[in-house]
Coordinates of C-alpha atoms and ligand atoms in Angstrom, one line a residue:
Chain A
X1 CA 178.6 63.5 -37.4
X2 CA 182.2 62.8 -35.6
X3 CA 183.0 64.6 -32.5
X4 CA 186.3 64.3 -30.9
X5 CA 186.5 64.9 -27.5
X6 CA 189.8 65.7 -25.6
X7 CA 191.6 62.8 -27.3
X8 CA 195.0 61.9 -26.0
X9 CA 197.6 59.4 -27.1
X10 CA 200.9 58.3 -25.9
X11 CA 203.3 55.6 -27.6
X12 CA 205.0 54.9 -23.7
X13 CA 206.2 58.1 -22.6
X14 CA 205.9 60.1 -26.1
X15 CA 202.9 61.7 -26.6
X16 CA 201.3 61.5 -30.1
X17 CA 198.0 63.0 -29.2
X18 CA 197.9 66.1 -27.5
X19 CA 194.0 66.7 -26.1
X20 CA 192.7 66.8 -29.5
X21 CA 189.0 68.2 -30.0
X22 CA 187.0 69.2 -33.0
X23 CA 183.7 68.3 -34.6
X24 CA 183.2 67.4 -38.1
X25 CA 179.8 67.9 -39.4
X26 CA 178.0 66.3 -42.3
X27 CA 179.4 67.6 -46.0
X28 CA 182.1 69.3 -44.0
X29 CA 185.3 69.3 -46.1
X30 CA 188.2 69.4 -43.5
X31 CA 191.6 69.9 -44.8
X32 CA 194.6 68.8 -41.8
X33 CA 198.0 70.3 -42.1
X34 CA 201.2 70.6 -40.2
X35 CA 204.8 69.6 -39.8
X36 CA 206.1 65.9 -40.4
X37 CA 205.5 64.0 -37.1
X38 CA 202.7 65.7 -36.2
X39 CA 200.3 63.4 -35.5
X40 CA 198.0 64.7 -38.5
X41 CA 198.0 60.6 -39.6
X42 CA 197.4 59.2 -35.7
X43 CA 194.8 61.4 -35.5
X44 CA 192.7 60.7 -38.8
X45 CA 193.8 56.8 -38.3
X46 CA 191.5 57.0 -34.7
X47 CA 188.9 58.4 -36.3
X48 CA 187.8 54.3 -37.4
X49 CA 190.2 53.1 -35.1
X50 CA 192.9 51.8 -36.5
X51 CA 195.2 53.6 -33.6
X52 CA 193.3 53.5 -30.5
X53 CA 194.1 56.3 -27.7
X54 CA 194.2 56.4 -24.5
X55 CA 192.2 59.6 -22.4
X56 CA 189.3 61.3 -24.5
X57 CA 186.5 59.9 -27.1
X58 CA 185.7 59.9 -30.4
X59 CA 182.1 59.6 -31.6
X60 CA 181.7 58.2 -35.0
X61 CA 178.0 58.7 -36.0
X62 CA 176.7 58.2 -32.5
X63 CA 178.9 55.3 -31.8
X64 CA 181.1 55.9 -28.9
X65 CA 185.1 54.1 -30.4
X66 CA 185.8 54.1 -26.2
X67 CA 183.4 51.7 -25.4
X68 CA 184.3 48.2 -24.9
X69 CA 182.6 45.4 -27.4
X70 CA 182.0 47.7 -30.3
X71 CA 181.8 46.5 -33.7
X72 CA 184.7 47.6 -35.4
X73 CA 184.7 46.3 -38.5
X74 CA 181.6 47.1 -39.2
X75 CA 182.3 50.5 -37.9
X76 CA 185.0 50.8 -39.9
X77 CA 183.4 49.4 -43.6
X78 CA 181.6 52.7 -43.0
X79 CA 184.4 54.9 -43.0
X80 CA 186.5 55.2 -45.7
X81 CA 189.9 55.7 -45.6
X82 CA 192.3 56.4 -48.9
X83 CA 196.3 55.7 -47.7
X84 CA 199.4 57.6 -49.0
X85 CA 200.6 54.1 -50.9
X86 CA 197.3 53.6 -52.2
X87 CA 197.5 49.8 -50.5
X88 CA 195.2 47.9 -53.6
X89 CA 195.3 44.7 -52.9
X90 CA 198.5 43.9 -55.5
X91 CA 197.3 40.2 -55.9
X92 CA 193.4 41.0 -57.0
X93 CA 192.5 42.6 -60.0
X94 CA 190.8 45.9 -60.3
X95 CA 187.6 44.5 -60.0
X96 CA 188.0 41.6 -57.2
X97 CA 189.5 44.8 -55.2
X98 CA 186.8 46.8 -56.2
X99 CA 184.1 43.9 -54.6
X100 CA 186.1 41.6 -52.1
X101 CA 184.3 44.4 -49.3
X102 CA 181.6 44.5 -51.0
X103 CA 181.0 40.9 -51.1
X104 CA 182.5 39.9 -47.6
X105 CA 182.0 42.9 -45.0
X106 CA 178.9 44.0 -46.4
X107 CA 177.4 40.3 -47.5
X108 CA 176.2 41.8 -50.7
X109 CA 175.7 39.6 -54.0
X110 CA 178.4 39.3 -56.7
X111 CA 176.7 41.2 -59.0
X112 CA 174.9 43.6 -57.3
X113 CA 179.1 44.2 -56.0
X114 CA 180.4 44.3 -59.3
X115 CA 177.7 47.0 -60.8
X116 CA 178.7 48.9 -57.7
X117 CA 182.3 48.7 -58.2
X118 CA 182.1 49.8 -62.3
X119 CA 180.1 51.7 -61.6
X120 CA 182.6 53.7 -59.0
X121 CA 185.4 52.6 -61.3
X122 CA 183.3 54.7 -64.4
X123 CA 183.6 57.6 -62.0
X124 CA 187.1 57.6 -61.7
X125 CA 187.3 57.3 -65.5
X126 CA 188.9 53.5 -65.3
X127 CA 186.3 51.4 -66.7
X128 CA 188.4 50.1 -69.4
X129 CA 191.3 49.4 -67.1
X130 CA 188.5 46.4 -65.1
X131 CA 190.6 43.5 -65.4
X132 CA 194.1 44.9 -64.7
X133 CA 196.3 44.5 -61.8
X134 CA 197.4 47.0 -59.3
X135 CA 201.2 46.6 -60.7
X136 CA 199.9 47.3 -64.6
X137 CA 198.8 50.5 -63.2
X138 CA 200.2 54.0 -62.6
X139 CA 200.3 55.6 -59.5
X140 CA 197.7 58.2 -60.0
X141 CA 195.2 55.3 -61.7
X142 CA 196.1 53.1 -58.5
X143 CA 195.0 56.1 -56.4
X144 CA 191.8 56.6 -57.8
X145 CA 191.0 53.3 -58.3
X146 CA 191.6 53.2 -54.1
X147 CA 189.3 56.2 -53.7
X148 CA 186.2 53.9 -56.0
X149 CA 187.5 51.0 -53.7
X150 CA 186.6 52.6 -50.7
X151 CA 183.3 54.7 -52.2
X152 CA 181.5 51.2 -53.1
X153 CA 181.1 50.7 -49.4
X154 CA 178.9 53.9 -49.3
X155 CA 180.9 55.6 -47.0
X156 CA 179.2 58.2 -44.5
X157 CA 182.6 60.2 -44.5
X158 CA 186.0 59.8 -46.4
X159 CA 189.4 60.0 -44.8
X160 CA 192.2 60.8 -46.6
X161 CA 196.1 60.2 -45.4
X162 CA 198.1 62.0 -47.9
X163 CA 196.9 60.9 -51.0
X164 CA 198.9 62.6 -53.3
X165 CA 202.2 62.9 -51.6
X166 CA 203.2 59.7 -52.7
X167 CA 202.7 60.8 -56.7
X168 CA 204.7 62.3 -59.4
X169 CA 203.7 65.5 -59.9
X170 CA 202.0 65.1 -63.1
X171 CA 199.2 62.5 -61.6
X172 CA 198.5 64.7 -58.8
X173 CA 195.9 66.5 -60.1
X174 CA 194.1 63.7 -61.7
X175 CA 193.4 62.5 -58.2
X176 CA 192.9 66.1 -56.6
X177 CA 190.1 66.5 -59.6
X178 CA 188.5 63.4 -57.9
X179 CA 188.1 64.6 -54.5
X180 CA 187.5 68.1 -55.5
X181 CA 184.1 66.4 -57.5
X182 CA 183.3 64.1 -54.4
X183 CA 183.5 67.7 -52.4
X184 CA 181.2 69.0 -54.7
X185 CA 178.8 66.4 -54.7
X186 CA 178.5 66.7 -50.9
X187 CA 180.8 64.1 -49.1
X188 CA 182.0 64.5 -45.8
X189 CA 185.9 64.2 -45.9
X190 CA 189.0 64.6 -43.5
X191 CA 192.0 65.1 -45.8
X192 CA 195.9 65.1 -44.6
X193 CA 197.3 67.6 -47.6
X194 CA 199.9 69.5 -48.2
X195 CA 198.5 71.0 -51.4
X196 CA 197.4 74.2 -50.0
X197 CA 195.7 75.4 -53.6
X198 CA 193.8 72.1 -53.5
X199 CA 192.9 72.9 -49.4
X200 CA 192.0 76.5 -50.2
X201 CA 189.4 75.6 -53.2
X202 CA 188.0 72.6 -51.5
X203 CA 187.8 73.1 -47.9
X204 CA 185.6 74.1 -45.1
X205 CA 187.9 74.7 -42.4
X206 CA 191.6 73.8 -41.9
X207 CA 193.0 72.1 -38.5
X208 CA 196.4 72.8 -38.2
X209 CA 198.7 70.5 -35.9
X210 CA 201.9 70.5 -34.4
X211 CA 203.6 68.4 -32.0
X212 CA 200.2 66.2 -31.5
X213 CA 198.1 69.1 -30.7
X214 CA 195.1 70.9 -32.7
X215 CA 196.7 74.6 -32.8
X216 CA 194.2 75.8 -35.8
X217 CA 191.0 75.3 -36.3
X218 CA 189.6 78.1 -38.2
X219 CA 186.8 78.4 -41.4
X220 CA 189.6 78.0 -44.6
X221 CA 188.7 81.5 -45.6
X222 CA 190.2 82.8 -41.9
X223 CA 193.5 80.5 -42.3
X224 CA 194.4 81.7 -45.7
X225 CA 193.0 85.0 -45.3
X226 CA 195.6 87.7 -44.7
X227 CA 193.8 89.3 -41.8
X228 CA 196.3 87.5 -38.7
X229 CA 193.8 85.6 -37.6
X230 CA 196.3 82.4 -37.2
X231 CA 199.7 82.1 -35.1
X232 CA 202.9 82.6 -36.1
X233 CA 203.9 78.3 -35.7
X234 CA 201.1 78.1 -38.6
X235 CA 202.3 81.0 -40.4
X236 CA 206.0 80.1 -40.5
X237 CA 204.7 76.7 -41.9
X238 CA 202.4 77.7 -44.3
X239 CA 205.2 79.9 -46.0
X240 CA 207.2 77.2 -45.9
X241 CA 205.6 74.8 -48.1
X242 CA 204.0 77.6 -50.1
X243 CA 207.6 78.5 -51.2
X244 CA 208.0 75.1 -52.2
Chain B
X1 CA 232.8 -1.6 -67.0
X2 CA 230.0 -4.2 -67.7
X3 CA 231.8 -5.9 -64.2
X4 CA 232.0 -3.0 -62.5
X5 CA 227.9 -2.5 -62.3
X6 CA 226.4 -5.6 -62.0
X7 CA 222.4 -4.2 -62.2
X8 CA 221.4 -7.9 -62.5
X9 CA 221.9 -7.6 -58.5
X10 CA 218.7 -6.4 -58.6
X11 CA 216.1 -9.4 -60.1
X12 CA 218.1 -11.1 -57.3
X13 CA 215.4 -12.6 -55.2
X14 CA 216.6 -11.6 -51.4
X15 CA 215.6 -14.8 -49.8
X16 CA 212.3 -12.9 -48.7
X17 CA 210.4 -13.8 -52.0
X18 CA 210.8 -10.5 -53.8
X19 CA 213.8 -9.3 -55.6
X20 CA 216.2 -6.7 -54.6
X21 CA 214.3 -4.3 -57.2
X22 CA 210.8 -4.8 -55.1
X23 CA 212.3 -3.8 -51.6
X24 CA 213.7 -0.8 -53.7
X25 CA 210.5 0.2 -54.8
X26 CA 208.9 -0.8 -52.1
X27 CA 211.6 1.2 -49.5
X28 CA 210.6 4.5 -52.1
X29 CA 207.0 4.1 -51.2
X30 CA 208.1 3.9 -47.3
X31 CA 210.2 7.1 -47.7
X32 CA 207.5 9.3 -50.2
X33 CA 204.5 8.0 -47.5
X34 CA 206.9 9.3 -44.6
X35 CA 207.4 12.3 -46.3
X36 CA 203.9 12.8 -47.6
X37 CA 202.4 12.4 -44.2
X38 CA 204.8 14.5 -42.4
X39 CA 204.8 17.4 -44.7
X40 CA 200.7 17.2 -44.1
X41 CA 201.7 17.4 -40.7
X42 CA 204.4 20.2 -41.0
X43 CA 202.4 22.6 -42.9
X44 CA 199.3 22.8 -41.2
X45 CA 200.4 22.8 -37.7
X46 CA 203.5 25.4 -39.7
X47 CA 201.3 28.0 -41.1
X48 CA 198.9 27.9 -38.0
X49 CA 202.2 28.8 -35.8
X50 CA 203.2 31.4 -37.8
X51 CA 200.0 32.8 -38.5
X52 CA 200.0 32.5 -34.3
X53 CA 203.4 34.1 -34.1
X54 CA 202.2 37.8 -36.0
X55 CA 199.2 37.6 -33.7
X56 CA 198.8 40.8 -30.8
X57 CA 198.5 38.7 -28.2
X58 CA 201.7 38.7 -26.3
X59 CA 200.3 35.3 -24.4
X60 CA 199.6 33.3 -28.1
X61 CA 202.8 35.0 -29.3
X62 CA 205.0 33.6 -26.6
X63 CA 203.3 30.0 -26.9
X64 CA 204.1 30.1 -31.2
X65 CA 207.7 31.1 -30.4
X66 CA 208.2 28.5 -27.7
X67 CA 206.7 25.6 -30.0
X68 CA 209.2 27.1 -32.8
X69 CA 212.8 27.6 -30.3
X70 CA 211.7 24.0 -29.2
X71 CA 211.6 22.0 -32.6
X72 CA 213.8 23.6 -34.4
X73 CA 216.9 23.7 -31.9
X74 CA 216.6 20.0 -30.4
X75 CA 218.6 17.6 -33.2
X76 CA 216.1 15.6 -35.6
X77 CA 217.6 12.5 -34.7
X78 CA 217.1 13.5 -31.0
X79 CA 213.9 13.9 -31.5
X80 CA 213.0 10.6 -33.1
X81 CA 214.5 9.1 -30.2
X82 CA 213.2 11.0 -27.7
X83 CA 209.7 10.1 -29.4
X84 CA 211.0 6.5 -29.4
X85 CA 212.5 5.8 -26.4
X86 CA 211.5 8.4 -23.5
X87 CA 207.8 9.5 -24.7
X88 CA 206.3 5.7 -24.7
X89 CA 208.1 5.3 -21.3
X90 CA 206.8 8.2 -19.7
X91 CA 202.9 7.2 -21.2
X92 CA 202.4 3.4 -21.7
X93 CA 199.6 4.2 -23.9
X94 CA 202.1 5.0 -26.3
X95 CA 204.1 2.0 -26.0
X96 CA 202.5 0.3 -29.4
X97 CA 202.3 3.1 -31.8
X98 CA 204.0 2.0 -34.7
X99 CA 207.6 3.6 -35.2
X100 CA 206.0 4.9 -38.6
X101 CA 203.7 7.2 -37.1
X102 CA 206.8 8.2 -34.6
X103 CA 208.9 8.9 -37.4
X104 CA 205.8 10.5 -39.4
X105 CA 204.8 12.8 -35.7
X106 CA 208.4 14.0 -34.9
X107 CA 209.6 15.1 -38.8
X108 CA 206.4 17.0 -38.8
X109 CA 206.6 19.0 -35.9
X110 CA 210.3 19.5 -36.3
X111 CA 209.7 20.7 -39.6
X112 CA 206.5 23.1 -38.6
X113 CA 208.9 24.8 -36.5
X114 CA 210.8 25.5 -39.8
X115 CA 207.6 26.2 -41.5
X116 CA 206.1 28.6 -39.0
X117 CA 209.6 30.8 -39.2
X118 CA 209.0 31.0 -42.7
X119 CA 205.1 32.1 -42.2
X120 CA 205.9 34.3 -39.5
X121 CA 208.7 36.5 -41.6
X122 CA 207.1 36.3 -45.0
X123 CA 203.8 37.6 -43.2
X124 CA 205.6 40.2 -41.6
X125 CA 207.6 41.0 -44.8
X126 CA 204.3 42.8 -46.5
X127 CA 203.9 46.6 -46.3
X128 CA 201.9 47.4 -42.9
X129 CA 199.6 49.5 -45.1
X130 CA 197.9 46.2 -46.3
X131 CA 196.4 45.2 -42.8
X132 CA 195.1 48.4 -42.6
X133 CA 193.6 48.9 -45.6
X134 CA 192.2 45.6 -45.2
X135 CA 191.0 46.8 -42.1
X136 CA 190.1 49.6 -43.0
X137 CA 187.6 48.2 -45.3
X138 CA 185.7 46.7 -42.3
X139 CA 187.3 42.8 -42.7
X140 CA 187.9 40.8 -39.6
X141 CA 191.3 39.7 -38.1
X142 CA 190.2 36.2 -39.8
X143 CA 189.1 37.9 -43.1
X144 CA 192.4 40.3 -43.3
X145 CA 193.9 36.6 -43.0
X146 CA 192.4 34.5 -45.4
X147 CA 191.8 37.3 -48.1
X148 CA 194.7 39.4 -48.2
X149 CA 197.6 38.6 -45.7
X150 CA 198.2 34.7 -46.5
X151 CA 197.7 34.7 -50.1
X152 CA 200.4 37.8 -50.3
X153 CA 202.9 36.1 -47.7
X154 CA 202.2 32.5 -49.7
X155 CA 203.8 33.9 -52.9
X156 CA 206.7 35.5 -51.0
X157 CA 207.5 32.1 -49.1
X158 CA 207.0 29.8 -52.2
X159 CA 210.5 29.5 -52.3
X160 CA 211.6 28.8 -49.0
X161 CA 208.7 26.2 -48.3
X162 CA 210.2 24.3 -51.6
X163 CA 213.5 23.8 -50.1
X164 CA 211.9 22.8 -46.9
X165 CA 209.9 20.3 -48.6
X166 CA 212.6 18.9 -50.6
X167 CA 214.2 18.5 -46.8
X168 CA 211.6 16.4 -45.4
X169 CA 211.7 13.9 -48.4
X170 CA 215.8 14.4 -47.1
X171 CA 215.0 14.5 -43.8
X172 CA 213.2 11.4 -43.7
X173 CA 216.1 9.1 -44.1
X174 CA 216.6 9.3 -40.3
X175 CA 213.4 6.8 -39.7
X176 CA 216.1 3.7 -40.4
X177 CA 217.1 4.8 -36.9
X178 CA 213.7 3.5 -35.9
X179 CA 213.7 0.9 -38.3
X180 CA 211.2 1.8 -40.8
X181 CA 212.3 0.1 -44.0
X182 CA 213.0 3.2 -45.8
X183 CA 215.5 4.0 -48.3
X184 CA 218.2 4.6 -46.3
X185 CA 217.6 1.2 -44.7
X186 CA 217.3 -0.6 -48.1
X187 CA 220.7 0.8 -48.9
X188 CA 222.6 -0.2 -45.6
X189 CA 221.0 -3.7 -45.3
X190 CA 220.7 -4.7 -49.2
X191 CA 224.5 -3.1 -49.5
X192 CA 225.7 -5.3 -46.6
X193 CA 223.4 -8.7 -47.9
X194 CA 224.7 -7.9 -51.6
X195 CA 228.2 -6.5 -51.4
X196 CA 227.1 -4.3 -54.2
X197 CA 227.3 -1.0 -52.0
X198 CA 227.8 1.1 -55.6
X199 CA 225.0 -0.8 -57.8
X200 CA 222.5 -0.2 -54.4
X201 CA 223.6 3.6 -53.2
X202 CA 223.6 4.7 -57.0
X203 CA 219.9 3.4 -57.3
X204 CA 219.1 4.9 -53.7
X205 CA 220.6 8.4 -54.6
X206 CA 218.7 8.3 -57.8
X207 CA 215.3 7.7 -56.3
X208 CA 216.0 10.5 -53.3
X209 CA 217.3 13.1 -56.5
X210 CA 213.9 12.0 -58.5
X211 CA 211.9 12.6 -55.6
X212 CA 213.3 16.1 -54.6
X213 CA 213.9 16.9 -58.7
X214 CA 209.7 16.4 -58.9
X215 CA 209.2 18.5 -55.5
X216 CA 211.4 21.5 -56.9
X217 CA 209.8 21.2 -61.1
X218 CA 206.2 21.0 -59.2
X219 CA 207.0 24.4 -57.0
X220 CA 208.3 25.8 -60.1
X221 CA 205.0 25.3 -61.6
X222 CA 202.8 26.4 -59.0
X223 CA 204.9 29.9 -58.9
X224 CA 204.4 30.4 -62.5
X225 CA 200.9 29.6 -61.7
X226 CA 200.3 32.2 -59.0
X227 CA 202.7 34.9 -60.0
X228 CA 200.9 38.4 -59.8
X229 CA 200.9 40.1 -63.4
X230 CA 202.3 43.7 -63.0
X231 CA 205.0 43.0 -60.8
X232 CA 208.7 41.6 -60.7
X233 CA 208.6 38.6 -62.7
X234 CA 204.7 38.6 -63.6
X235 CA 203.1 39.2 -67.0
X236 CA 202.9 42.8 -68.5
Ligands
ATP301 N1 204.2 52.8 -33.6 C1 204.8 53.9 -33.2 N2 205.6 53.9 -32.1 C2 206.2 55.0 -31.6 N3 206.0 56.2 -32.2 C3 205.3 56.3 -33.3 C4 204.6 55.2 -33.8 N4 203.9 55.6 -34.9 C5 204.1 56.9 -35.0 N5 204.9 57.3 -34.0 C6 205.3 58.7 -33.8 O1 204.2 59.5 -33.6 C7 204.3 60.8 -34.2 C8 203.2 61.1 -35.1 O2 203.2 60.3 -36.2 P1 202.2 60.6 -37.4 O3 202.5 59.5 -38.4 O4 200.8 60.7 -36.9 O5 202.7 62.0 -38.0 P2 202.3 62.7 -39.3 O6 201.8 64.1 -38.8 O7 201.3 61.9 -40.0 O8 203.7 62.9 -40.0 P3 203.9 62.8 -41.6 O9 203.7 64.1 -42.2 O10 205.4 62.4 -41.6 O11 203.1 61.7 -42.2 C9 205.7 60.8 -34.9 O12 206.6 61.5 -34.1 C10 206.0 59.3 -35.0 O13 207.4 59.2 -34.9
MG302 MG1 201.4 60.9 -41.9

């Protein structure tokens, strides 16, 4: 379903991107992991471009993002993508953030929009918070009400950025729980985490990255298995933030 | 004190069939139309160059900052000159415009250049997560714009576009230099006709403070109106 091929970025001289390759396929769950700076958000951010690269391509359901003339946004309505600062639109209530897409990028009627949205919203367990704002929200309820915002455009895979790190500890798993039962149902997801539990029970395979380049990309039950299989860079990571 | 002011100055006919208190009033309408119309002036072409000025194009970029350096660096009273003197001479088409629309022309785009600064930072004051989730979510450039972008950096400039507003009304008392009978040119020639400098330049002040006093309680109003419930100032 998304193949990246080779994919190399460079902000002037630093490179971000280090001839990045892997292939997601459909109702893969693909955790990414590694050290701050990375390039673990550059590389899920091309994936609908919103970072562009320079050597390589990416092909996003059998659309190819190097082409010239390509319809981005309606690319990118078909992708959705859940940020570390949740990013609801702070001056919309939960429901005009839940349709504005709806409504706008993907022409659909108001009400058709708004049974979507509850509907997403009832899945998140917010109905009764409809009318609120972003602001009258926690954290954790902003986050999930960002992961219904983005599943009313019927995404054909889910990118997430982080999505707990901003969080006090006690919401994370309120938000995990969500994209644990999205797993389950099937969805096709990239997800930047540093909760390895959450990556061990939920994923497929694990891409680990360091200094812009893929240097794991084994089956999840190979990376946390104890059998060596992964090199000592990943190693010395993962027992770093599994002593944390 | 009753000799001190003398406000019967005012039903003083001026020798042009209307009393002192008419070319007052009249002058107030001169200075709120010169306002009103530049202000139109100022904040479209303001918001357009600022919403020009966060842009990627470097080409568009340079052209917004240019138009900004430009207005806002050259003195206003320059500029009205320059508008009234050296642009009809240059273009004889121009040689009958009335100094009003002058007047009306250069306080707008002077003030745009003000505006657009405003635009320009309080768009670029918004977390950079915004554009891209608006993005994200499949809108256009245009639709990130309209939808999420502008009605965010609005409620941030509020402020800043009330004092600039209340400058224009301000601002405007330069047309006299052009003779448009404004305020400021009821004051100097009614002061100099009348001898009654204190009675005339209380009543002036007065009607510029009104004018500006309505332009602030109005802005105050409007960001009652639109202040986002849940954060810093907004409703629980
Ligand atoms: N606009 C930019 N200009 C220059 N360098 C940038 C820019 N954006 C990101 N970088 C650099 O690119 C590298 C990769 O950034 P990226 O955000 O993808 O890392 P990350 O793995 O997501 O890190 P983190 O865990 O901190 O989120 C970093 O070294 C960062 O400093
Ligand atoms: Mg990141």
């Amino acid at each position: 379903m998304i193949q990246i091929n080779n994919v190399s970025k460079w902000y002037d001289k630093f490179q971000v991107l280090n001839n990045c390759s892997t292939v997601i396929n459909k109702g893969e769950v693909v955790v990414i992991c590694g050290p701050s700076g990375s390039g673990k958000s550059t590389l899920i951010k091309t994936v609908n471009a919103l970072e562009d690269f320079q050597q390589g391509d990416i092909i996003v359901n059998g659309i190819s993002l190097s082409q010239k003339g390509i319809d981005l946004p309606k690319l990118r309505s078909r992708v959705g993508m859940v940020f570390q600062n949740f990013e609801l639109f702070p001056h919309l209530n939960i429901s005009e953030n839940l349709v504005l897409a709806q409504i706008k990028v993907l022409k659909r009627q108001k009400t058709e929009a708004l049974e979507r949205g509850l509907k997403m919203l009832n899945r998140v367990g917010l109905s009764t918070h409809k009318n609120k704002f972003p602001g009258q929200l926690s954290g954790g309820q902003q986050q999930r009400v960002a992961i219904a915002r983005a599943l009313c455009m019927d995404p054909i895979i889910m990118l997430f950025d982080e999505p707990t790190s901003a969080l006090d500890p006690e919401m994370v798993g309120e938000v995990l729980d969500v994209i644990v039962s999205l797993a389950e149902e099937g969805m096709t997801m990239m997800c930047v985490t540093h909760e390895m539990g959450f990556a061990k029970k939920v994923s497929h395979r694990v891409i680990f990255m360091d200094h812009g380049a893929i240097i794991e990309d084994l089956k999840s039950a190979d990376f946390f298995g104890n059998n060596k299989k992964i090199s000592p860079r990943a190693t010395e990571f993962l027992s770093k933030i599994i002593q944390h | 004190m009753s000799t001190f002011f003398d406000w019967q100055i005012f039903f003083k006919d001026t020798g042009a069939g209307q009393t002192y208190l008419q070319w007052l009033l009249n002058a107030w309408a001169w200075t709120l139309l010169v306002s009103i119309c530049a202000w139109i002036i100022a904040l479209i072409l303001g918001v357009s160059v600022g919403i020009i000025r966060t842009l990627q194009n470097q080409f568009i970029v340079f052209l917004g900052n240019a138009w900004a350096e430009v207005f806002r660096n050259i003195p206003l009273i320059i500029q009205i000159f320059i508008w009234y003197h050296v642009i009809p001479s240059l273009f004889i088409t121009l040689r009958h415009v009335p100094s009003f629309i002058l007047v009306v022309v250069a306080l707008g785009l002077f003030t745009s250049a003000r505006i657009s600064e405003q635009v320009k930072a309080g768009i670029e004051s918004l977390p950079k997560g915004q554009r891209q989730a608006a993005m994200a979510l499949g809108f256009s450039n245009f639709q990130t714009y309209r939808y999420i972008l502008l009605p965010l950096a609005f409620r941030i400039i509020l402020p800043p576009l009330t004092s600039e507003s209340m400058n224009i009304i301000k601002n405007s008392s330069v047309a006299f230099a052009v003779s448009v009978s404004e305020l400021t040119m009821f004051a100097l020639q009614a002061g100099e006709e009348t001898s009654r400098n204190i009675e005339i330049f209380l009543a002036t002040t007065c009607l510029y403070f009104v004018s500006t006093l309505f332009v602030n309680q109005l802005s105050q109003f409007l960001e009652r109106r639109v202040k986002i419930p849940g954060t810093f100032g907004g409703d629980k």
